Structure formats: structure tokens, C-alpha cells
mmCIF file of C-alpha atoms and ligand atoms in Angstrom:
data_model
loop_
_atom_site.group_PDB
_atom_site.id
_atom_site.type_symbol
_atom_site.label_atom_id
_atom_site.label_comp_id
_atom_site.label_asym_id
_atom_site.label_seq_id
_atom_site.Cartn_x
_atom_site.Cartn_y
_atom_site.Cartn_z
ATOM 1 C CA MET G 9 70.029 -59.097 71.024
ATOM 2 C CA SER G 10 69.139 -59.932 67.423
ATOM 3 C CA ASP G 11 68.791 -57.193 64.818
ATOM 4 C CA VAL G 12 65.037 -57.037 64.690
ATOM 5 C CA LEU G 13 65.057 -55.060 61.424
ATOM 6 C CA HIS G 14 65.864 -58.176 59.415
ATOM 7 C CA LEU G 15 62.123 -58.867 59.779
ATOM 8 C CA ALA G 16 61.240 -55.664 57.884
ATOM 9 C CA ARG G 17 60.792 -55.369 54.139
ATOM 10 C CA PRO G 18 64.241 -54.821 52.550
ATOM 11 C CA GLU G 19 62.988 -51.943 50.391
ATOM 12 C CA ILE G 20 61.752 -50.131 53.502
ATOM 13 C CA ARG G 21 65.079 -50.684 55.243
ATOM 14 C CA ALA G 22 66.757 -49.137 52.190
ATOM 15 C CA LEU G 23 64.225 -46.278 51.855
ATOM 16 C CA GLU G 24 65.383 -42.681 52.164
ATOM 17 C CA ALA G 25 62.803 -40.528 53.925
ATOM 18 C CA TYR G 26 61.288 -37.407 52.287
ATOM 19 C CA GLN G 27 63.405 -34.306 52.926
ATOM 20 C CA HIS G 28 61.037 -31.777 54.470
ATOM 21 C CA ALA G 29 61.670 -28.032 54.877
ATOM 22 C CA PRO G 30 63.900 -27.406 57.921
ATOM 23 C CA TRP G 31 62.098 -26.827 61.240
ATOM 24 C CA GLU G 32 63.563 -23.770 62.979
ATOM 25 C CA PRO G 33 60.767 -22.066 64.916
ATOM 26 C CA SER G 34 62.975 -19.120 65.962
ATOM 27 C CA LEU G 35 63.180 -17.846 62.340
ATOM 28 C CA GLU G 36 60.466 -16.439 60.070
ATOM 29 C CA ARG G 37 59.366 -18.910 57.442
ATOM 30 C CA LEU G 38 59.939 -17.936 53.841
ATOM 31 C CA HIS G 39 61.068 -21.420 52.872
ATOM 32 C CA ALA G 40 57.869 -23.476 52.727
ATOM 33 C CA ASN G 41 55.543 -21.542 50.393
ATOM 34 C CA GLU G 42 53.015 -20.871 53.146
ATOM 35 C CA ASN G 43 50.561 -17.978 53.317
ATOM 36 C CA PRO G 44 51.695 -15.103 55.585
ATOM 37 C CA TRP G 45 48.186 -14.416 57.011
ATOM 38 C CA ARG G 46 45.966 -16.437 59.304
ATOM 39 C CA ILE G 47 42.279 -16.975 58.543
ATOM 40 C CA ASP G 48 39.669 -15.386 60.818
ATOM 41 C CA GLY G 49 38.712 -17.725 63.632
ATOM 42 C CA ASP G 50 42.080 -19.516 63.710
ATOM 43 C CA THR G 51 42.504 -20.092 67.444
ATOM 44 C CA THR G 52 45.679 -22.212 67.248
ATOM 45 C CA ARG G 53 48.864 -20.961 68.872
ATOM 46 C CA ALA G 54 51.095 -21.720 65.856
ATOM 47 C CA GLY G 55 48.669 -20.618 63.116
ATOM 48 C CA LEU G 56 46.971 -22.872 60.596
ATOM 49 C CA ASN G 57 48.666 -20.978 57.790
ATOM 50 C CA ARG G 58 51.923 -22.690 58.839
ATOM 51 C CA TYR G 59 52.884 -26.321 58.450
ATOM 52 C CA PRO G 60 53.107 -28.113 61.810
ATOM 53 C CA GLU G 61 56.308 -29.611 63.176
ATOM 54 C CA PRO G 62 57.100 -32.219 60.442
ATOM 55 C CA TYR G 63 57.586 -35.090 62.872
ATOM 56 C CA ALA G 64 55.786 -34.384 66.109
ATOM 57 C CA PHE G 65 58.853 -34.555 68.366
ATOM 58 C CA GLU G 66 57.430 -32.188 70.984
ATOM 59 C CA VAL G 67 54.324 -34.379 71.227
ATOM 60 C CA GLU G 68 56.514 -37.495 71.327
ATOM 61 C CA ARG G 69 58.534 -36.116 74.260
ATOM 62 C CA ALA G 70 55.281 -35.500 76.130
ATOM 63 C CA LEU G 71 54.014 -39.003 75.276
ATOM 64 C CA ALA G 72 57.349 -40.527 76.341
ATOM 65 C CA SER G 73 56.991 -38.917 79.732
ATOM 66 C CA LEU G 74 53.329 -40.016 79.997
ATOM 67 C CA TYR G 75 54.183 -43.616 79.155
ATOM 68 C CA GLY G 76 57.483 -43.765 81.055
ATOM 69 C CA VAL G 77 59.707 -44.561 78.065
ATOM 70 C CA ALA G 78 62.493 -42.740 76.187
ATOM 71 C CA PRO G 79 61.528 -40.334 73.362
ATOM 72 C CA GLU G 80 63.460 -42.569 70.887
ATOM 73 C CA GLN G 81 61.000 -45.356 71.721
ATOM 74 C CA VAL G 82 57.942 -43.320 70.625
ATOM 75 C CA LEU G 83 56.347 -42.781 67.227
ATOM 76 C CA ALA G 84 53.246 -40.566 67.372
ATOM 77 C CA GLY G 85 50.659 -40.980 64.665
ATOM 78 C CA ARG G 86 47.013 -40.452 63.736
ATOM 79 C CA GLY G 87 45.641 -42.842 66.301
ATOM 80 C CA SER G 88 47.030 -46.299 66.892
ATOM 81 C CA ASP G 89 45.279 -47.158 63.619
ATOM 82 C CA GLU G 90 48.129 -45.413 61.794
ATOM 83 C CA ALA G 91 50.681 -47.484 63.734
ATOM 84 C CA ILE G 92 48.892 -50.686 62.671
ATOM 85 C CA ASP G 93 48.996 -49.536 59.051
ATOM 86 C CA LEU G 94 52.717 -48.626 59.219
ATOM 87 C CA LEU G 95 53.649 -51.924 60.873
ATOM 88 C CA THR G 96 51.750 -53.879 58.235
ATOM 89 C CA ARG G 97 53.306 -52.034 55.318
ATOM 90 C CA GLY G 98 56.777 -51.964 56.859
ATOM 91 C CA PHE G 99 56.993 -55.639 57.791
ATOM 92 C CA CYS G 100 54.706 -57.531 55.404
ATOM 93 C CA ALA G 101 55.597 -57.935 51.731
ATOM 94 C CA ALA G 102 52.401 -57.996 49.663
ATOM 95 C CA GLY G 103 51.445 -61.451 48.463
ATOM 96 C CA HIS G 104 54.109 -63.088 50.621
ATOM 97 C CA ASP G 105 53.973 -62.309 54.344
ATOM 98 C CA ALA G 106 51.291 -62.808 56.979
ATOM 99 C CA VAL G 107 49.976 -61.480 60.276
ATOM 100 C CA LEU G 108 48.521 -63.594 63.060
ATOM 101 C CA GLN G 109 45.612 -62.449 65.196
ATOM 102 C CA CYS G 110 43.348 -63.953 67.845
ATOM 103 C CA PRO G 111 39.653 -63.368 67.137
ATOM 104 C CA PRO G 112 37.263 -62.093 68.293
ATOM 105 C CA THR G 113 39.386 -58.950 68.388
ATOM 106 C CA PHE G 114 39.834 -55.439 67.006
ATOM 107 C CA GLY G 115 39.016 -55.291 63.291
ATOM 108 C CA MET G 116 41.825 -53.057 62.021
ATOM 109 C CA TYR G 117 44.603 -55.679 62.121
ATOM 110 C CA LYS G 118 42.826 -57.706 59.480
ATOM 111 C CA VAL G 119 41.775 -54.716 57.368
ATOM 112 C CA ALA G 120 45.315 -53.307 57.304
ATOM 113 C CA ALA G 121 46.681 -56.739 56.347
ATOM 114 C CA ARG G 122 44.127 -57.177 53.551
ATOM 115 C CA ILE G 123 44.887 -53.725 52.146
ATOM 116 C CA GLN G 124 48.572 -54.619 52.046
ATOM 117 C CA GLY G 125 47.901 -58.038 50.520
ATOM 118 C CA ALA G 126 49.205 -59.887 53.577
ATOM 119 C CA GLU G 127 47.648 -63.162 54.658
ATOM 120 C CA VAL G 128 45.678 -63.232 57.930
ATOM 121 C CA ILE G 129 46.192 -66.303 60.107
ATOM 122 C CA GLU G 130 43.807 -66.732 63.024
ATOM 123 C CA ARG G 131 44.163 -68.568 66.307
ATOM 124 C CA PRO G 132 40.961 -67.830 68.239
ATOM 125 C CA LEU G 133 40.755 -66.785 71.867
ATOM 126 C CA LEU G 134 39.582 -69.533 74.198
ATOM 127 C CA ARG G 135 36.058 -68.679 75.258
ATOM 128 C CA ALA G 136 35.994 -71.481 77.841
ATOM 129 C CA ARG G 137 38.998 -69.838 79.501
ATOM 130 C CA GLY G 138 37.499 -66.340 79.621
ATOM 131 C CA TRP G 139 38.757 -65.445 76.124
ATOM 132 C CA ALA G 140 42.398 -66.174 76.988
ATOM 133 C CA ILE G 141 44.942 -66.274 74.184
ATOM 134 C CA ASP G 142 46.364 -69.687 73.281
ATOM 135 C CA PRO G 143 50.173 -69.229 73.171
ATOM 136 C CA ALA G 144 50.797 -72.870 72.204
ATOM 137 C CA ALA G 145 48.457 -72.556 69.206
ATOM 138 C CA ILE G 146 50.057 -69.243 68.222
ATOM 139 C CA LEU G 147 53.547 -70.743 68.310
ATOM 140 C CA ALA G 148 52.412 -73.837 66.414
ATOM 141 C CA ALA G 149 51.005 -71.599 63.653
ATOM 142 C CA MET G 150 54.237 -69.671 63.171
ATOM 143 C CA THR G 151 55.952 -69.843 59.787
ATOM 144 C CA PRO G 152 58.734 -67.601 58.448
ATOM 145 C CA ARG G 153 56.050 -65.599 56.632
ATOM 146 C CA VAL G 154 54.308 -64.454 59.823
ATOM 147 C CA LYS G 155 55.904 -61.101 60.640
ATOM 148 C CA LEU G 156 53.377 -59.610 63.097
ATOM 149 C CA VAL G 157 51.546 -61.336 65.951
ATOM 150 C CA TYR G 158 48.794 -59.169 67.446
ATOM 151 C CA VAL G 159 47.510 -59.458 70.986
ATOM 152 C CA CYS G 160 44.928 -56.902 72.042
ATOM 153 C CA THR G 161 44.795 -56.525 75.810
ATOM 154 C CA PRO G 162 42.441 -55.629 77.374
ATOM 155 C CA ASN G 163 40.805 -57.138 74.310
ATOM 156 C CA ASN G 164 38.174 -55.376 72.244
ATOM 157 C CA PRO G 165 35.375 -56.586 72.267
ATOM 158 C CA THR G 166 35.690 -59.229 75.015
ATOM 159 C CA GLY G 167 37.175 -56.921 77.690
ATOM 160 C CA ASN G 168 39.513 -59.471 79.311
ATOM 161 C CA ASP G 169 43.146 -58.696 80.058
ATOM 162 C CA THR G 170 46.237 -60.827 79.369
ATOM 163 C CA ASP G 171 49.000 -60.525 81.945
ATOM 164 C CA ALA G 172 52.711 -59.894 81.460
ATOM 165 C CA ALA G 173 53.495 -63.416 82.696
ATOM 166 C CA THR G 174 51.794 -64.729 79.538
ATOM 167 C CA LEU G 175 52.979 -62.082 77.079
ATOM 168 C CA LEU G 176 56.662 -61.725 77.952
ATOM 169 C CA PRO G 177 57.488 -65.430 77.422
ATOM 170 C CA LEU G 178 55.581 -65.228 74.128
ATOM 171 C CA ALA G 179 57.675 -62.215 73.087
ATOM 172 C CA LYS G 180 60.782 -64.196 73.932
ATOM 173 C CA GLN G 181 59.654 -67.215 71.932
ATOM 174 C CA LEU G 182 58.864 -65.018 68.928
ATOM 175 C CA SER G 183 62.214 -63.223 69.151
ATOM 176 C CA GLY G 184 64.021 -63.233 65.803
ATOM 177 C CA ARG G 185 60.875 -64.544 64.090
ATOM 178 C CA ALA G 186 58.133 -61.925 64.417
ATOM 179 C CA LEU G 187 57.107 -58.769 66.235
ATOM 180 C CA LEU G 188 54.690 -59.219 69.115
ATOM 181 C CA VAL G 189 52.344 -56.244 68.784
ATOM 182 C CA VAL G 190 50.477 -55.686 72.048
ATOM 183 C CA ASP G 191 47.580 -53.297 71.577
ATOM 184 C CA GLU G 192 46.972 -51.604 74.911
ATOM 185 C CA ALA G 193 44.284 -49.153 73.794
ATOM 186 C CA TYR G 194 42.409 -49.773 77.082
ATOM 187 C CA VAL G 195 45.247 -50.508 79.507
ATOM 188 C CA GLU G 196 44.499 -47.414 81.614
ATOM 189 C CA PHE G 197 41.281 -49.143 82.716
ATOM 190 C CA ALA G 198 43.051 -52.408 83.631
ATOM 191 C CA ALA G 199 44.620 -53.339 86.949
ATOM 192 C CA ARG G 200 48.177 -53.739 85.669
ATOM 193 C CA PRO G 201 51.004 -51.560 84.365
ATOM 194 C CA SER G 202 51.734 -51.307 80.648
ATOM 195 C CA LEU G 203 54.102 -53.742 78.978
ATOM 196 C CA ALA G 204 56.048 -50.684 77.824
ATOM 197 C CA ASN G 205 58.230 -51.180 80.930
ATOM 198 C CA HIS G 206 59.685 -54.258 79.210
ATOM 199 C CA LEU G 207 60.686 -52.827 75.819
ATOM 200 C CA ALA G 208 64.398 -52.814 76.645
ATOM 201 C CA GLU G 209 64.386 -56.575 77.306
ATOM 202 C CA HIS G 210 62.486 -57.519 74.126
ATOM 203 C CA ASP G 211 63.525 -55.892 70.845
ATOM 204 C CA ASN G 212 60.588 -57.544 69.040
ATOM 205 C CA LEU G 213 57.960 -56.138 71.436
ATOM 206 C CA VAL G 214 55.759 -53.316 70.124
ATOM 207 C CA VAL G 215 53.192 -51.648 72.372
ATOM 208 C CA LEU G 216 50.341 -49.573 70.939
ATOM 209 C CA ARG G 217 48.803 -46.832 73.067
ATOM 210 C CA THR G 218 46.195 -44.215 72.252
ATOM 211 C CA LEU G 219 44.833 -40.963 73.637
ATOM 212 C CA SER G 220 41.432 -41.795 72.118
ATOM 213 C CA LYS G 221 39.918 -43.692 75.021
ATOM 214 C CA ALA G 222 41.310 -42.891 78.492
ATOM 215 C CA TYR G 223 42.458 -39.366 77.576
ATOM 216 C CA ALA G 224 39.248 -38.254 75.874
ATOM 217 C CA LEU G 225 40.909 -37.231 72.583
ATOM 218 C CA ALA G 226 39.296 -39.568 70.031
ATOM 219 C CA GLY G 227 38.504 -36.569 67.825
ATOM 220 C CA ALA G 228 42.093 -35.324 67.855
ATOM 221 C CA ARG G 229 43.454 -38.603 66.395
ATOM 222 C CA CYS G 230 46.663 -39.273 68.286
ATOM 223 C CA GLY G 231 48.182 -42.601 69.208
ATOM 224 C CA ALA G 232 51.645 -43.886 69.941
ATOM 225 C CA LEU G 233 53.727 -46.838 68.896
ATOM 226 C CA LEU G 234 56.255 -47.737 71.587
ATOM 227 C CA ALA G 235 59.132 -49.959 70.481
ATOM 228 C CA ALA G 236 62.884 -50.347 70.110
ATOM 229 C CA PRO G 237 64.423 -47.164 68.622
ATOM 230 C CA SER G 238 65.394 -49.057 65.435
ATOM 231 C CA ILE G 239 61.728 -49.925 64.762
ATOM 232 C CA VAL G 240 60.625 -46.355 65.509
ATOM 233 C CA GLU G 241 63.274 -45.002 63.095
ATOM 234 C CA LEU G 242 62.246 -47.420 60.363
ATOM 235 C CA LEU G 243 58.552 -46.539 60.595
ATOM 236 C CA ARG G 244 59.310 -42.811 60.809
ATOM 237 C CA LYS G 245 60.692 -43.043 57.273
ATOM 238 C CA MET G 246 57.250 -44.251 56.161
ATOM 239 C CA ILE G 247 54.913 -41.924 58.063
ATOM 240 C CA GLN G 248 53.734 -38.858 56.157
ATOM 241 C CA PRO G 249 55.631 -35.726 57.168
ATOM 242 C CA TYR G 250 53.218 -33.314 58.933
ATOM 243 C CA ALA G 251 51.050 -36.331 59.887
ATOM 244 C CA LEU G 252 49.795 -34.710 63.086
ATOM 245 C CA PRO G 253 47.872 -31.494 62.317
ATOM 246 C CA THR G 254 48.543 -28.343 64.365
ATOM 247 C CA PRO G 255 45.195 -28.495 66.265
ATOM 248 C CA THR G 256 45.973 -32.102 67.242
ATOM 249 C CA GLN G 257 49.510 -31.327 68.408
ATOM 250 C CA GLU G 258 48.284 -28.376 70.465
ATOM 251 C CA ALA G 259 45.337 -30.309 71.938
ATOM 252 C CA VAL G 260 47.631 -33.180 72.956
ATOM 253 C CA LEU G 261 50.221 -30.911 74.572
ATOM 254 C CA ALA G 262 47.434 -29.169 76.519
ATOM 255 C CA ALA G 263 45.829 -32.462 77.581
ATOM 256 C CA LEU G 264 49.165 -33.702 78.922
ATOM 257 C CA GLN G 265 49.705 -30.705 81.228
ATOM 258 C CA PRO G 266 49.838 -31.812 84.886
ATOM 259 C CA ALA G 267 46.447 -30.336 85.897
ATOM 260 C CA ASN G 268 44.702 -32.030 82.978
ATOM 261 C CA LEU G 269 46.450 -35.327 83.701
ATOM 262 C CA THR G 270 45.237 -35.236 87.302
ATOM 263 C CA GLU G 271 41.690 -34.717 86.038
ATOM 264 C CA ALA G 272 42.097 -37.484 83.427
ATOM 265 C CA ARG G 273 43.219 -39.942 86.121
ATOM 266 C CA ALA G 274 40.240 -39.066 88.311
ATOM 267 C CA ARG G 275 37.916 -39.647 85.346
ATOM 268 C CA ILE G 276 39.521 -43.004 84.556
ATOM 269 C CA ALA G 277 38.835 -44.031 88.177
ATOM 270 C CA ARG G 278 35.208 -42.925 87.808
ATOM 271 C CA ILE G 279 34.785 -44.910 84.592
ATOM 272 C CA ILE G 280 36.159 -48.021 86.330
ATOM 273 C CA GLU G 281 33.654 -47.563 89.189
ATOM 274 C CA GLU G 282 30.831 -46.963 86.715
ATOM 275 C CA ARG G 283 31.848 -50.037 84.694
ATOM 276 C CA ASP G 284 31.448 -52.243 87.737
ATOM 277 C CA ARG G 285 28.120 -50.622 88.607
ATOM 278 C CA LEU G 286 26.885 -50.976 85.016
ATOM 279 C CA ALA G 287 27.908 -54.651 84.913
ATOM 280 C CA LEU G 288 25.884 -55.327 88.076
ATOM 281 C CA ALA G 289 22.834 -53.491 86.744
ATOM 282 C CA LEU G 290 23.021 -55.350 83.418
ATOM 283 C CA ALA G 291 23.319 -58.802 84.987
ATOM 284 C CA PRO G 292 19.551 -59.412 85.495
ATOM 285 C CA LEU G 293 18.783 -58.156 81.958
ATOM 286 C CA VAL G 294 21.087 -60.473 79.991
ATOM 287 C CA THR G 295 22.263 -64.075 80.000
ATOM 288 C CA ARG G 296 25.912 -63.190 80.578
ATOM 289 C CA VAL G 297 28.105 -60.239 81.509
ATOM 290 C CA TRP G 298 31.755 -60.865 80.695
ATOM 291 C CA PRO G 299 34.223 -59.419 83.221
ATOM 292 C CA SER G 300 35.842 -56.275 81.778
ATOM 293 C CA ALA G 301 39.192 -54.586 82.290
ATOM 294 C CA ALA G 302 38.279 -51.885 79.750
ATOM 295 C CA ASN G 303 35.742 -49.026 79.438
ATOM 296 C CA PHE G 304 33.049 -51.225 77.943
ATOM 297 C CA VAL G 305 31.140 -54.355 78.871
ATOM 298 C CA LEU G 306 30.412 -57.323 76.610
ATOM 299 C CA VAL G 307 27.094 -58.994 77.351
ATOM 300 C CA GLU G 308 25.222 -61.889 75.823
ATOM 301 C CA SER G 309 21.492 -62.087 75.467
ATOM 302 C CA ALA G 310 18.942 -64.506 74.033
ATOM 303 C CA GLU G 311 17.417 -61.500 72.252
ATOM 304 C CA PRO G 312 20.272 -59.150 71.360
ATOM 305 C CA ALA G 313 18.260 -57.353 68.660
ATOM 306 C CA ARG G 314 15.578 -56.493 71.240
ATOM 307 C CA LEU G 315 18.182 -55.024 73.568
ATOM 308 C CA VAL G 316 19.651 -52.931 70.751
ATOM 309 C CA ALA G 317 16.144 -51.725 69.882
ATOM 310 C CA LYS G 318 15.387 -50.820 73.495
ATOM 311 C CA GLY G 319 18.691 -48.975 73.737
ATOM 312 C CA ARG G 320 17.849 -47.081 70.569
ATOM 313 C CA ALA G 321 14.386 -46.199 71.881
ATOM 314 C CA ALA G 322 16.130 -44.698 74.927
ATOM 315 C CA GLY G 323 18.388 -42.716 72.556
ATOM 316 C CA PHE G 324 21.531 -44.881 72.677
ATOM 317 C CA LEU G 325 23.565 -46.756 70.077
ATOM 318 C CA LEU G 326 24.887 -50.098 71.315
ATOM 319 C CA ARG G 327 27.272 -52.260 69.315
ATOM 320 C CA ASP G 328 25.957 -55.563 68.089
ATOM 321 C CA PHE G 329 28.612 -58.324 67.855
ATOM 322 C CA GLU G 330 26.174 -61.018 66.742
ATOM 323 C CA LYS G 331 28.326 -61.800 63.676
ATOM 324 C CA THR G 332 31.389 -62.787 65.705
ATOM 325 C CA ILE G 333 29.888 -63.874 69.042
ATOM 326 C CA PRO G 334 26.269 -65.135 68.958
ATOM 327 C CA GLY G 335 24.001 -62.967 71.112
ATOM 328 C CA ALA G 336 26.745 -60.497 72.039
ATOM 329 C CA LEU G 337 26.496 -56.746 72.509
ATOM 330 C CA ARG G 338 29.220 -54.302 73.490
ATOM 331 C CA ILE G 339 28.160 -51.412 75.686
ATOM 332 C CA THR G 340 30.501 -48.470 76.350
ATOM 333 C CA VAL G 341 30.552 -47.134 79.904
ATOM 334 C CA GLY G 342 29.012 -43.650 79.778
ATOM 335 C CA SER G 343 28.554 -40.980 82.407
ATOM 336 C CA PRO G 344 26.652 -42.039 85.554
ATOM 337 C CA GLU G 345 23.615 -40.214 84.230
ATOM 338 C CA GLN G 346 23.803 -41.939 80.813
ATOM 339 C CA ASN G 347 24.282 -45.367 82.363
ATOM 340 C CA ALA G 348 21.283 -44.877 84.639
ATOM 341 C CA ARG G 349 19.125 -43.771 81.699
ATOM 342 C CA LEU G 350 20.315 -46.734 79.609
ATOM 343 C CA ILE G 351 19.421 -49.220 82.352
ATOM 344 C CA VAL G 352 15.937 -47.708 82.723
ATOM 345 C CA GLY G 353 15.519 -48.006 78.947
ATOM 346 C CA LEU G 354 16.654 -51.643 78.877
ATOM 347 C CA GLU G 355 14.410 -52.580 81.819
ATOM 348 C CA ARG G 356 11.338 -51.237 80.046
ATOM 349 C CA ALA G 357 9.024 -54.071 78.906
HETATM 350 C C1 LIG O 414 39.871 -47.836 69.694
HETATM 351 C C2 LIG O 414 40.931 -48.829 69.444
HETATM 352 C C3 LIG O 414 42.110 -48.486 68.780
HETATM 353 C C4 LIG O 414 42.188 -47.287 67.900
HETATM 354 O O1 LIG O 414 42.599 -46.216 68.493
HETATM 355 P P1 LIG O 414 42.918 -44.885 67.703
HETATM 356 O O2 LIG O 414 44.116 -44.467 68.448
HETATM 357 O O3 LIG O 414 41.734 -44.034 67.907
HETATM 358 O O4 LIG O 414 43.208 -45.176 66.275
HETATM 359 C C5 LIG O 414 43.148 -49.384 68.697
HETATM 360 N N1 LIG O 414 43.007 -50.610 69.202
HETATM 361 C C6 LIG O 414 41.881 -50.988 69.805
HETATM 362 C C7 LIG O 414 41.785 -52.347 70.350
HETATM 363 C C8 LIG O 414 40.805 -50.124 69.936
HETATM 364 O O5 LIG O 414 39.672 -50.546 70.483
#
């Protein structure tokens, strides 16, 4: 296997990470200039007066077991958004390198690239083929400057899923040239296993996962980058020490307890059922309902603004995608009660 780190910025490869205060929870801490007393109302186990574990290894072990990978293949961060930022800064030299993405897709890849001064090359999804990616066009667009190729699957906002039979050959063809970053923020709602099972075979494959959607922790901000240990080690040098706050670490560890995981899986199944029900109910109200493998539905309407207004009158925010896909709206699957109320609101004349 090639040494995938030759794709990274040389100065990041050479970087020495910040030396944080040692983490030895069995001893009392007089080495980090913390306050000895907790504030009133501090309900955390560890105490907010103390710094959290500098790199969230306990959380990463729990995420490794959730995702079925080794702890060395996991970097936990503040949402998968942080992973996107670290990848961009670690692999793209400002003013020189590029990322490739397939619009319409998640907006953060482009924003992170622009902030870093990396070029954004686009090879659109094929609408006529249900928003499929175009691997031939992606490969034809490759130059030595393209360091990251993003595929979001299931894709936000179109909802369609790309299978492993398409992605693994692409990873192979990009091997030695670029990382294939597969954003699986919604994979729990899709009918296929994660690509994380294939990390060992592809050292340039990076899988992004998040607890924000399926695990109901959007407010905690925790996501995971799953990749070859060498990539995880490289990006760990760049992440801020103490990136995951104590309340986040404790909330994640609690959410990943077996009883909570059983409940989370039952709720994922309910959202999938509700998604299919919502899609059926929306069909007569719009011109198109795109099939979804996620927890949202993309619809198209001749009067999208009217639908948004009706949703608002019923008390709901819907996401208008008019700018990227004419007539399109993205609707998140809510509780059965919310979905029913939304449909009544949209049916109103
Ligand atoms: C929501 C979303 C994320 C961001 O997740 P966080 O972990 O909350 O940062 C990443 N990718 C896609 C495609 C998303 O829709």
C-alpha cells in the first residue's frame, strides 16, 4: 500500500503537536492551573472546573465500537464539520491545491476549501440518473492538485445513496492521488452498511460519521473521522487539545450505553417508516418527490415559495433549495404528530 501521507502538506507532516498537561485521572490536579471549586449547578461528572480529557480517547473507543472499527482509526471532533476543516487544512496548500465535489451537495466542503484558499472543482451529480455521481467525470477532472474528492452519501440535499460497488472502485482509482472522503452523515437511515468496513483495503478512504442526526446529539457537537491510523495521527496533531467539552464527552458516553443504543435504533426505524409515509402524503401536493435514503425528503414544486409560506403558517421551517435546484424544498422527517400537522398545513388552500 502506498504511503498516503505524501498527499498531506509537508509542514503538517513535520508539525509537532502541542504538549498538553499530562492526563492522569487517578491523581489530584495541581498541574493545569484550574480552579479547585465547581460552580453551583454544575451537573457534570468530571466537573466543569477541570479541563476535559485532552484528546477524547474514551469517546473514541466508544465510537470505534459503535462503528465497528479500531480505536486507531477514529478521530472524534466537534461534528463532522471539524473533520472537513481538518482535512482541508491538512491536505490542501493555500493557493495551490484543490478539492473536488459533486453538487448539489452539502455546503461545508466548499466553505472549508474557500477559507483555506483551496480551489473548488465541481462535477455535478446526474439528475437524469437520480442524482448519481459521475465517476468518469470525476476521474477526468483529476489533476495532481486535487487532494480531496468528496462524495456525500446519502447525499444532502437530494437524499439518494451511492453504493459500495461504485465507491470502492473509485477509491482504488484515486489511490496515491487523492483521498476519497465519503460523508455518511445519514447512513443510519440507508439500506446498506457503512463503507467503514473497507478502510483496511483502501488507505486513501476517509469516512465521516456524526452523532448529530441518527443519534439525536446535534447540540452536543460530536462527529467522527474514520480513516487509516496514519491519517488519524496526522490530523490529531492539528485538532485543538480539549476540543470536545466535558458536557459533550459525558453526553456521548451516556448516549452510547447499550440501553440508549437500543432506543436509538428503534427511533431510526421509526424515522424510516415516517419518511416513507411523509413521501406518500407529499406526492399529491408537489410535482416531484425524490426517493430518500436519509431523514429528509427533497421535493419539487411549481410554487415552492407558497409551500414554504404554508409550512410557516403551520409553524414549521422548511428549507428552500431554489438557488441550487429550481423549485426544490428539503423537508426533515419529524415526529408522526409533526408530520401529520405539516401535511394538514400544506393541504390548506
Ligand atoms: C449535517 C451534516 C453534517 C454535519 O454534521 P455535524 O457532525 O453536525 O457537523 C455533515 N455532512 C452532512 C452531509 C450533513 O448533512
